[in-house]
Short mmCIF file of C-alpha atoms in Angstrom, two decimals:
data_model
loop_
_atom_site.label_atom_id
_atom_site.label_comp_id
_atom_site.label_asym_id
_atom_site.label_seq_id
_atom_site.Cartn_x
_atom_site.Cartn_y
_atom_site.Cartn_z
CA MET A 1 2.40 -26.83 -34.24
CA PRO A 2 5.93 -25.45 -34.07
CA LYS A 3 4.72 -21.96 -35.08
CA LEU A 4 2.41 -21.66 -32.10
CA VAL A 5 5.09 -22.84 -29.71
CA ASP A 6 7.49 -20.23 -31.08
CA HIS A 7 4.83 -17.57 -30.74
CA GLU A 8 4.17 -18.44 -27.10
CA ARG A 9 7.85 -18.63 -26.27
CA ARG A 10 8.58 -15.30 -27.93
CA ARG A 11 5.66 -13.71 -26.11
CA ALA A 12 7.01 -15.02 -22.78
CA GLU A 13 10.48 -13.64 -23.59
CA ILE A 14 9.02 -10.20 -24.24
CA ILE A 15 7.13 -10.26 -20.92
CA ASP A 16 10.27 -11.44 -19.17
CA ALA A 17 12.31 -8.55 -20.61
CA THR A 18 9.55 -6.13 -19.61
CA LEU A 19 9.63 -7.42 -16.02
CA ARG A 20 13.40 -6.91 -15.86
CA LEU A 21 13.13 -3.38 -17.21
CA VAL A 22 10.28 -2.37 -14.88
CA ALA A 23 12.10 -3.76 -11.83
CA ARG A 24 15.24 -1.85 -12.83
CA ASP A 25 13.97 1.39 -14.38
CA GLY A 26 10.29 1.69 -13.42
CA LEU A 27 7.46 1.83 -15.94
CA GLY A 28 9.08 4.81 -17.66
CA GLY A 29 11.91 2.50 -18.68
CA ALA A 30 9.65 -0.13 -20.24
CA THR A 31 8.93 1.48 -23.61
CA MET A 32 8.39 -0.77 -26.66
CA ARG A 33 11.68 0.62 -27.97
CA ALA A 34 13.66 -0.20 -24.80
CA ILE A 35 12.22 -3.73 -24.71
CA ALA A 36 13.15 -4.32 -28.36
CA LYS A 37 16.67 -3.12 -27.54
CA GLU A 38 16.87 -5.38 -24.45
CA LEU A 39 15.90 -8.36 -26.64
CA GLY A 40 18.13 -7.29 -29.53
CA VAL A 41 15.27 -7.23 -32.05
CA ALA A 42 13.98 -4.54 -34.42
CA ASN A 43 11.73 -1.82 -32.97
CA GLY A 44 8.64 -3.08 -34.77
CA ALA A 45 9.06 -6.71 -33.70
CA ILE A 46 7.20 -6.37 -30.38
CA GLY A 47 4.10 -5.14 -32.26
CA HIS A 48 3.54 -8.62 -33.70
CA TYR A 49 2.90 -9.91 -30.19
CA PHE A 50 1.30 -6.94 -28.40
CA THR A 51 -0.79 -4.32 -30.18
CA ASN A 52 0.51 -1.52 -27.93
CA GLN A 53 2.35 -0.78 -24.68
CA ASP A 54 -0.85 -0.92 -22.59
CA ALA A 55 -1.56 -4.48 -23.76
CA LEU A 56 2.02 -5.50 -23.03
CA LEU A 57 1.94 -3.95 -19.54
CA ALA A 58 -1.38 -5.65 -18.72
CA ALA A 59 0.08 -9.03 -19.75
CA THR A 60 3.19 -8.31 -17.68
CA TYR A 61 1.16 -7.39 -14.62
CA GLU A 62 -0.79 -10.66 -14.93
CA GLU A 63 2.48 -12.55 -15.20
CA VAL A 64 3.72 -11.11 -11.87
CA PHE A 65 0.58 -12.42 -10.16
CA ALA A 66 0.86 -15.78 -11.89
CA ARG A 67 4.45 -16.21 -10.69
CA THR A 68 3.68 -15.18 -7.11
CA ASN A 69 0.60 -17.39 -6.99
CA GLY A 70 2.49 -20.32 -8.50
CA ARG A 71 5.21 -20.14 -5.85
CA ALA A 72 2.67 -19.64 -3.04
CA ALA A 73 0.64 -22.67 -4.19
CA GLU A 74 3.80 -24.78 -4.29
CA ARG A 75 4.76 -23.77 -0.74
CA ALA A 76 1.28 -24.31 0.65
CA ALA A 77 0.83 -27.70 -1.04
CA GLY A 78 0.08 -30.42 1.50
CA ARG A 79 -0.46 -27.86 4.28
CA ARG A 80 -3.62 -26.36 5.73
CA GLY A 81 -4.74 -23.75 8.23
CA LEU A 82 -2.06 -21.71 9.96
CA ASP A 83 0.84 -23.50 8.26
CA ALA A 84 -0.64 -22.95 4.79
CA LEU A 85 -1.29 -19.30 5.68
CA LEU A 86 2.27 -18.55 6.82
CA ALA A 87 3.71 -20.46 3.83
CA THR A 88 1.54 -18.35 1.50
CA LEU A 89 2.42 -15.07 3.21
CA ARG A 90 6.10 -15.92 2.91
CA GLU A 91 5.72 -15.72 -0.90
CA LEU A 92 3.41 -12.69 -0.96
CA LEU A 93 5.45 -10.52 1.40
CA PRO A 94 8.58 -8.77 0.08
CA MET A 95 11.02 -10.89 2.10
CA ASP A 96 13.72 -11.85 -0.42
CA ALA A 97 15.25 -10.65 -3.70
CA VAL A 98 12.50 -12.19 -5.85
CA THR A 99 9.55 -10.89 -3.82
CA VAL A 100 11.15 -7.44 -3.36
CA ASP A 101 11.52 -7.20 -7.15
CA GLU A 102 7.87 -8.18 -7.53
CA ALA A 103 6.93 -5.46 -5.03
CA ARG A 104 8.86 -2.87 -7.07
CA ILE A 105 6.95 -3.98 -10.15
CA VAL A 106 3.42 -3.99 -8.68
CA VAL A 107 3.95 -0.63 -6.96
CA CYS A 108 4.99 0.84 -10.32
CA PHE A 109 1.80 -0.56 -11.84
CA TRP A 110 -0.38 0.87 -9.07
CA GLY A 111 1.04 4.31 -9.83
CA ARG A 112 -0.29 3.90 -13.36
CA ILE A 113 -3.61 2.34 -12.44
CA THR A 114 -5.39 5.66 -11.86
CA THR A 115 -5.16 6.37 -15.59
CA ASP A 116 -5.18 2.86 -17.11
CA GLU A 117 -8.59 1.13 -17.24
CA ARG A 118 -7.15 -2.15 -18.44
CA LEU A 119 -4.76 -2.48 -15.50
CA ARG A 120 -7.44 -1.42 -13.04
CA ALA A 121 -9.70 -4.21 -14.26
CA LEU A 122 -7.13 -6.87 -13.39
CA LEU A 123 -6.62 -6.27 -9.70
CA PRO A 124 -10.08 -7.04 -8.23
CA LYS A 125 -9.94 -10.62 -9.55
CA GLU A 126 -6.52 -11.27 -7.98
CA HIS A 127 -7.41 -9.48 -4.78
CA GLU A 128 -10.59 -11.50 -4.33
CA ALA A 129 -8.80 -14.78 -5.04
CA TRP A 130 -6.12 -13.97 -2.42
CA THR A 131 -8.65 -12.84 0.16
CA ARG A 132 -10.86 -15.90 -0.34
CA SER A 133 -7.91 -18.24 -0.08
CA VAL A 134 -6.54 -16.53 3.07
CA GLN A 135 -10.01 -16.62 4.60
CA GLN A 136 -10.26 -20.37 3.97
CA MET A 137 -6.91 -20.95 5.68
CA LEU A 138 -8.08 -18.88 8.68
CA GLU A 139 -11.26 -20.96 8.87
CA GLN A 140 -9.15 -24.12 8.88
CA ALA A 141 -6.90 -22.64 11.58
CA ILE A 142 -10.01 -22.12 13.73
CA GLU A 143 -11.13 -25.72 13.05
CA ASP A 144 -7.63 -26.89 14.01
CA CYS A 145 -7.84 -24.89 17.28
CA ASP A 146 -4.79 -22.79 16.37
CA LEU A 147 -6.97 -19.67 16.31
CA SER A 148 -9.79 -18.79 18.68
CA ALA A 149 -13.38 -19.47 17.61
CA GLU A 150 -13.96 -15.75 18.24
CA ALA A 151 -11.62 -14.73 15.40
CA GLU A 152 -13.55 -13.36 12.42
CA PRO A 153 -12.04 -14.88 9.27
CA ALA A 154 -13.48 -12.34 6.79
CA PRO A 155 -12.15 -9.05 8.22
CA LEU A 156 -8.93 -10.80 9.32
CA ALA A 157 -8.37 -12.00 5.73
CA GLU A 158 -8.93 -8.46 4.43
CA LEU A 159 -6.50 -7.11 7.00
CA LEU A 160 -3.81 -9.66 6.10
CA VAL A 161 -4.08 -9.11 2.34
CA THR A 162 -4.15 -5.36 2.95
CA THR A 163 -0.97 -5.68 5.01
CA VAL A 164 0.72 -7.52 2.14
CA HIS A 165 -0.05 -4.58 -0.17
CA ALA A 166 1.19 -2.15 2.44
CA MET A 167 4.43 -4.10 2.96
CA GLN A 168 5.00 -4.01 -0.80
CA VAL A 169 4.68 -0.22 -0.71
CA ARG A 170 6.99 -0.03 2.31
CA ALA A 171 9.63 -2.32 0.80
CA VAL A 172 9.82 0.15 -2.11
CA THR A 173 9.48 3.44 -0.25
CA LEU A 174 11.23 2.56 3.05
CA PRO A 175 13.51 -0.37 2.14
CA HIS A 176 15.76 0.05 5.18
CA ARG A 177 12.85 0.00 7.59
CA THR A 178 11.12 -3.08 6.15
CA PRO A 179 13.30 -6.11 6.91
CA PRO A 180 11.64 -9.55 6.95
CA SER A 181 11.76 -9.58 10.77
CA MET A 182 9.59 -6.44 10.87
CA GLN A 183 7.12 -7.90 8.35
CA ARG A 184 6.87 -11.03 10.44
CA LEU A 185 6.25 -8.96 13.58
CA LEU A 186 3.33 -7.13 11.96
CA ILE A 187 1.69 -10.34 10.75
CA GLU A 188 2.15 -11.82 14.23
CA GLN A 189 0.70 -8.63 15.72
CA ILE A 190 -2.47 -9.17 13.63
CA LEU A 191 -2.85 -12.86 14.50
CA LYS A 192 -1.55 -12.90 18.07
CA PRO A 193 -4.73 -11.70 19.79
CA TRP A 194 -6.58 -14.68 18.24
CA THR A 195 -4.05 -17.46 18.75
CA GLU A 196 -5.00 -20.17 21.21
CA PRO A 197 -2.68 -20.61 24.21
CA GLY A 198 0.19 -22.86 23.19
CA THR A 199 0.14 -21.85 19.51
CA SER A 200 3.45 -20.19 18.66
CA LEU A 201 3.32 -18.19 15.43
CA ARG A 202 7.06 -17.65 15.41
CA GLY A 203 7.72 -21.38 15.29
CA ARG A 204 5.28 -21.96 12.41
CA TRP A 205 6.83 -19.80 9.66
CA PRO A 206 8.49 -21.77 6.83
CA ALA A 207 11.93 -22.97 7.81
CA ASP A 208 13.83 -20.60 5.50
CA VAL A 209 12.24 -17.53 7.06
CA ALA A 210 12.90 -18.85 10.52
CA ALA A 211 16.50 -19.69 9.64
CA LEU A 212 17.24 -16.39 7.93
CA HIS A 213 15.74 -14.36 10.72
CA ASP A 214 15.99 -16.56 13.73
CA PRO A 215 16.06 -14.17 16.68
CA ALA A 216 18.68 -16.46 18.24
CA GLU A 217 21.03 -15.81 15.32
CA VAL A 218 19.99 -12.38 14.10
CA PRO A 219 18.30 -10.53 16.94
CA VAL A 220 14.99 -8.99 15.82
CA ASP A 221 15.82 -5.29 15.85
CA ARG A 222 12.92 -3.94 17.86
CA SER A 223 14.44 -0.47 17.68
CA LEU A 224 13.08 -0.50 14.11
CA LEU A 225 9.70 -0.11 15.69
CA HIS A 226 10.77 2.87 17.75
CA SER A 227 13.23 4.88 15.66
CA MET B 1 8.60 42.71 0.20
CA PRO B 2 5.96 42.42 -2.50
CA LYS B 3 8.35 40.54 -4.78
CA LEU B 4 8.86 37.70 -2.32
CA VAL B 5 5.14 37.41 -1.63
CA ASP B 6 4.46 37.19 -5.36
CA HIS B 7 7.14 34.55 -5.74
CA GLU B 8 5.67 32.42 -2.96
CA ARG B 9 2.15 32.81 -4.24
CA ARG B 10 3.14 31.91 -7.78
CA ARG B 11 5.04 28.88 -6.53
CA ALA B 12 1.97 27.74 -4.59
CA GLU B 13 -0.22 28.20 -7.68
CA ILE B 14 2.12 25.98 -9.71
CA ILE B 15 2.03 23.25 -7.03
CA ASP B 16 -1.74 23.55 -6.87
CA ALA B 17 -2.05 23.09 -10.64
CA THR B 18 0.31 20.10 -10.46
CA LEU B 19 -1.84 18.47 -7.76
CA ARG B 20 -4.96 18.90 -9.92
CA LEU B 21 -3.23 17.40 -12.95
CA VAL B 22 -1.78 14.42 -11.04
CA ALA B 23 -5.15 13.65 -9.41
CA ARG B 24 -6.83 13.79 -12.83
CA ASP B 25 -4.26 12.38 -15.26
CA GLY B 26 -1.59 10.66 -13.15
CA LEU B 27 2.06 11.69 -13.12
CA GLY B 28 2.26 11.26 -16.89
CA GLY B 29 -0.14 14.19 -17.21
CA ALA B 30 1.92 16.54 -15.03
CA THR B 31 4.56 17.66 -17.53
CA MET B 32 6.01 21.17 -17.24
CA ARG B 33 4.23 21.94 -20.53
CA ALA B 34 0.81 20.71 -19.31
CA ILE B 35 1.17 22.70 -16.08
CA ALA B 36 2.07 25.87 -17.98
CA LYS B 37 -1.01 25.31 -20.17
CA GLU B 38 -3.23 24.70 -17.10
CA LEU B 39 -2.03 28.03 -15.65
CA GLY B 40 -2.20 29.85 -18.97
CA VAL B 41 1.47 30.92 -18.87
CA ALA B 42 4.36 30.48 -21.32
CA ASN B 43 6.12 27.09 -21.38
CA GLY B 44 9.33 28.49 -19.88
CA ALA B 45 7.60 30.28 -16.99
CA ILE B 46 7.59 27.29 -14.60
CA GLY B 47 11.38 27.05 -14.90
CA HIS B 48 11.79 30.29 -12.90
CA TYR B 49 10.28 28.55 -9.88
CA PHE B 50 11.40 24.93 -10.25
CA THR B 51 14.63 23.92 -11.96
CA ASN B 52 13.07 20.75 -13.43
CA GLN B 53 10.08 18.41 -13.20
CA ASP B 54 11.70 16.30 -10.45
CA ALA B 55 12.05 19.35 -8.21
CA LEU B 56 8.45 20.34 -8.90
CA LEU B 57 7.14 16.85 -8.15
CA ALA B 58 9.13 16.65 -4.90
CA ALA B 59 7.65 19.98 -3.78
CA THR B 60 4.17 18.76 -4.77
CA TYR B 61 4.57 15.52 -2.84
CA GLU B 62 5.61 17.50 0.26
CA GLU B 63 2.56 19.72 -0.17
CA VAL B 64 0.20 16.70 -0.10
CA PHE B 65 1.68 15.66 3.24
CA ALA B 66 1.54 19.21 4.58
CA ARG B 67 -2.16 19.47 3.73
CA THR B 68 -3.06 16.09 5.21
CA ASN B 69 -1.06 16.79 8.35
CA GLY B 70 -2.56 20.26 8.70
CA ARG B 71 -6.10 18.89 8.59
CA ALA B 72 -5.25 16.00 10.93
CA ALA B 73 -3.69 18.38 13.48
CA GLU B 74 -6.76 20.59 13.34
CA ARG B 75 -9.10 17.65 13.97
CA ALA B 76 -6.99 16.22 16.79
CA ALA B 77 -6.57 19.60 18.51
CA GLY B 78 -7.82 19.46 22.09
CA ARG B 79 -8.14 15.66 21.98
CA ARG B 80 -5.87 12.91 23.25
CA GLY B 81 -5.59 9.13 23.23
CA LEU B 82 -8.21 7.15 21.35
CA ASP B 83 -10.21 10.24 20.31
CA ALA B 84 -7.13 11.95 18.88
CA LEU B 85 -6.17 8.73 17.10
CA LEU B 86 -9.55 8.23 15.39
CA ALA B 87 -9.72 11.94 14.48
CA THR B 88 -6.27 11.68 12.89
CA LEU B 89 -7.09 8.46 11.03
CA ARG B 90 -10.22 10.09 9.64
CA GLU B 91 -7.97 12.55 7.76
CA LEU B 92 -5.30 10.03 6.74
CA LEU B 93 -7.67 7.36 5.40
CA PRO B 94 -9.25 7.84 1.94
CA MET B 95 -12.78 8.41 3.27
CA ASP B 96 -14.01 11.44 1.31
CA ALA B 97 -13.41 13.30 -1.97
CA VAL B 98 -10.38 15.21 -0.61
CA THR B 99 -8.62 12.24 0.97
CA VAL B 100 -9.39 9.95 -2.01
CA ASP B 101 -7.76 12.55 -4.30
CA GLU B 102 -4.75 12.62 -1.99
CA ALA B 103 -4.57 8.83 -2.16
CA ARG B 104 -4.58 8.97 -5.98
CA ILE B 105 -1.71 11.43 -5.82
CA VAL B 106 0.52 9.59 -3.32
CA VAL B 107 -0.02 6.24 -5.06
CA CYS B 108 1.12 7.84 -8.33
CA PHE B 109 4.22 9.12 -6.54
CA TRP B 110 5.01 5.71 -5.04
CA GLY B 111 4.98 4.26 -8.55
CA ARG B 112 7.75 6.72 -9.42
CA ILE B 113 9.71 6.37 -6.19
CA THR B 114 11.68 3.31 -7.34
CA THR B 115 13.50 5.49 -9.85
CA ASP B 116 13.46 8.92 -8.17
CA GLU B 117 15.98 9.39 -5.33
CA ARG B 118 14.62 12.77 -4.35
CA LEU B 119 11.07 11.49 -3.81
CA ARG B 120 12.35 8.42 -1.97
CA ALA B 121 14.20 10.64 0.49
CA LEU B 122 11.00 12.42 1.53
CA LEU B 123 8.88 9.51 2.73
CA PRO B 124 10.88 8.21 5.73
CA LYS B 125 10.59 11.57 7.49
CA GLU B 126 6.80 11.70 7.06
CA HIS B 127 6.37 8.03 7.89
CA GLU B 128 8.35 8.35 11.10
CA ALA B 129 6.47 11.46 12.15
CA TRP B 130 3.10 9.72 11.62
CA THR B 131 4.20 6.56 13.39
CA ARG B 132 5.60 8.47 16.37
CA SER B 133 2.47 10.53 16.69
CA VAL B 134 0.15 7.48 16.42
CA GLN B 135 2.29 5.67 18.99
CA GLN B 136 1.94 8.58 21.43
CA MET B 137 -1.84 8.53 21.04
CA LEU B 138 -1.88 4.77 21.71
CA GLU B 139 0.20 5.30 24.85
CA GLN B 140 -2.29 7.91 26.01
CA ALA B 141 -5.17 5.53 25.24
CA ILE B 142 -3.52 2.96 27.51
CA GLU B 143 -3.08 5.60 30.25
CA ASP B 144 -6.75 6.52 29.82
CA CYS B 145 -7.74 2.83 30.20
CA ASP B 146 -9.36 2.75 26.73
CA LEU B 147 -6.78 0.19 25.60
CA SER B 148 -5.39 -2.71 27.60
CA ALA B 149 -2.01 -2.33 29.30
CA GLU B 150 -0.96 -5.41 27.31
CA ALA B 151 -1.29 -3.57 23.99
CA GLU B 152 2.13 -2.84 22.46
CA PRO B 153 2.06 0.73 21.17
CA ALA B 154 5.08 0.44 18.83
CA PRO B 155 4.01 -2.47 16.58
CA LEU B 156 0.37 -1.33 16.78
CA ALA B 157 1.42 2.13 15.51
CA GLU B 158 3.34 0.53 12.63
CA LEU B 159 0.34 -1.62 11.80
CA LEU B 160 -2.04 1.34 11.80
CA VAL B 161 0.17 3.56 9.62
CA THR B 162 0.80 0.60 7.33
CA THR B 163 -2.96 0.09 7.04
CA VAL B 164 -3.39 3.73 6.03
CA HIS B 165 -0.92 3.21 3.15
CA ALA B 166 -2.70 0.01 2.16
CA MET B 167 -6.11 1.70 2.19
CA GLN B 168 -4.71 4.43 -0.06
CA VAL B 169 -3.61 1.74 -2.52
CA ARG B 170 -7.00 0.02 -2.27
CA ALA B 171 -8.98 3.22 -2.75
CA VAL B 172 -7.14 3.65 -6.06
CA THR B 173 -7.01 0.05 -7.24
CA LEU B 174 -10.32 -1.27 -5.82
CA PRO B 175 -12.45 1.87 -5.37
CA HIS B 176 -15.75 -0.03 -5.21
CA ARG B 177 -14.51 -2.36 -2.50
CA THR B 178 -13.04 0.32 -0.23
CA PRO B 179 -15.96 2.31 1.21
CA PRO B 180 -15.39 4.23 4.48
CA SER B 181 -17.39 1.58 6.38
CA MET B 182 -14.89 -1.11 5.31
CA GLN B 183 -11.92 1.09 6.27
CA ARG B 184 -13.46 1.67 9.66
CA LEU B 185 -14.02 -2.08 10.11
CA LEU B 186 -10.35 -2.83 9.45
CA ILE B 187 -9.11 -0.20 11.91
CA GLU B 188 -11.57 -1.54 14.49
CA GLN B 189 -10.35 -5.07 13.73
CA ILE B 190 -6.79 -3.96 14.63
CA LEU B 191 -7.75 -2.17 17.84
CA LYS B 192 -10.64 -4.36 19.04
CA PRO B 193 -8.53 -7.10 20.68
CA TRP B 194 -6.91 -4.45 22.88
CA THR B 195 -9.92 -2.34 23.84
CA GLU B 196 -10.98 -2.46 27.46
CA PRO B 197 -14.50 -3.75 28.14
CA GLY B 198 -16.93 -0.87 27.79
CA THR B 199 -14.83 1.03 25.24
CA SER B 200 -16.78 1.30 21.99
CA LEU B 201 -14.61 2.19 19.01
CA ARG B 202 -17.61 2.69 16.77
CA GLY B 203 -18.96 5.43 19.00
CA ARG B 204 -15.62 7.29 19.13
CA TRP B 205 -15.08 8.12 15.45
CA PRO B 206 -15.52 11.82 14.56
CA ALA B 207 -19.17 12.75 14.20
CA ASP B 208 -19.06 13.20 10.42
CA VAL B 209 -17.78 9.66 9.85
CA ALA B 210 -20.36 8.27 12.23
CA ALA B 211 -23.15 10.27 10.60
CA LEU B 212 -22.16 9.40 7.03
CA HIS B 213 -21.81 5.72 7.74
CA ASP B 214 -23.99 5.09 10.72
CA PRO B 215 -24.98 1.41 10.47
CA ALA B 216 -28.45 2.43 11.61
CA GLU B 217 -28.86 4.59 8.51
CA VAL B 218 -26.60 2.95 5.96
CA PRO B 219 -26.15 -0.72 6.86
CA VAL B 220 -22.47 -1.73 6.84
CA ASP B 221 -22.29 -4.01 3.83
CA ARG B 222 -20.51 -6.99 5.34
CA SER B 223 -20.86 -8.85 2.04
CA LEU B 224 -17.97 -6.61 0.96
CA LEU B 225 -15.84 -8.75 3.19
CA HIS B 226 -17.05 -11.98 1.63
CA SER B 227 -17.56 -11.33 -2.10
#
């Protein structure tokens, strides 16, 4: 079925171009015309794949989630509890060029969600999947005695997922006050009251976060919290 | 100086119309033309007060903050520490028709912030003012022995302000999963580990929040945290 393969590949290329344009120019920059230009095709060509801009944007928004979730699942593979949680958060939080770009894209979409039914319908599904998965990891962390039995996994999961959304807003609106070290501090602030003695959160983040922002190498700038 | 008064009043009317349009139709609905129509004036009339749409939107965004801050200051007047904090949060969180409308407006603006320098420049000032003020209230709460001396006011203040932003996003993107009772639960989840024995957070929220969402009258739907 070479035709179908071509169709799918072309569709993916259009979504890819849309992601680039939204990250660079916001949603205002992602018109059907601009995307056709970016791909070097005729103005009408996109219409064969997406009936209108709303349909294209909904598909693009789903693609952002799929990419984030794919990377998070890869990182968390073979881990459980606290380690799986921190590995997942490392891909959800805007900590590097890829995740900061994703934050810019989702925040643009949220700005449109008040007036776009189709986009609004997509988020609850993703939000519930994230919250459920984070809650499971918290339950495992309690089983593993990394977190206290008094920790309540459900509200803690809501708070963590909520903090991810908030960090995405902050990375866009206050980029200079949202370095990875600050994001890590806030997550640790949420979990710290529930960690069992001897459980170090700082030492459990994935190695690349720890290496990039090791307080021994790059001192955590606590003045960020006071300025 | 009747001329100046007229000018100021007219300017305020334009901002007011813009706020109504953004809350209803998103930023896409707040064109200079739509605002002129809403006010029943000629298309060119707005240009006497704002050089372009960007300038008008920046002024509108500042007005949202001014209104929120005005109400929060009024509520917190004569209070300190934990009581001042909960009174302030009651006006920042999207808990009623007015604050939900404000959330719809700021979330729209954030979606535009990636590509609008002027808007981006406004947020840090407001964010820092909120964080500083929340931090002061937390310090007072520690002095008053409502919060433990081990609580760290700076990261806690960041976490609380961050949670306000996140709740504004949620109220827009997941309106049915963001009732006031859930917002209150998350704030209590953040503060609970640091409250001194005998300090009830639930009993300290402003009376109207407590009355509207008293668990005795309207059971807190904890399934919201699990669905």
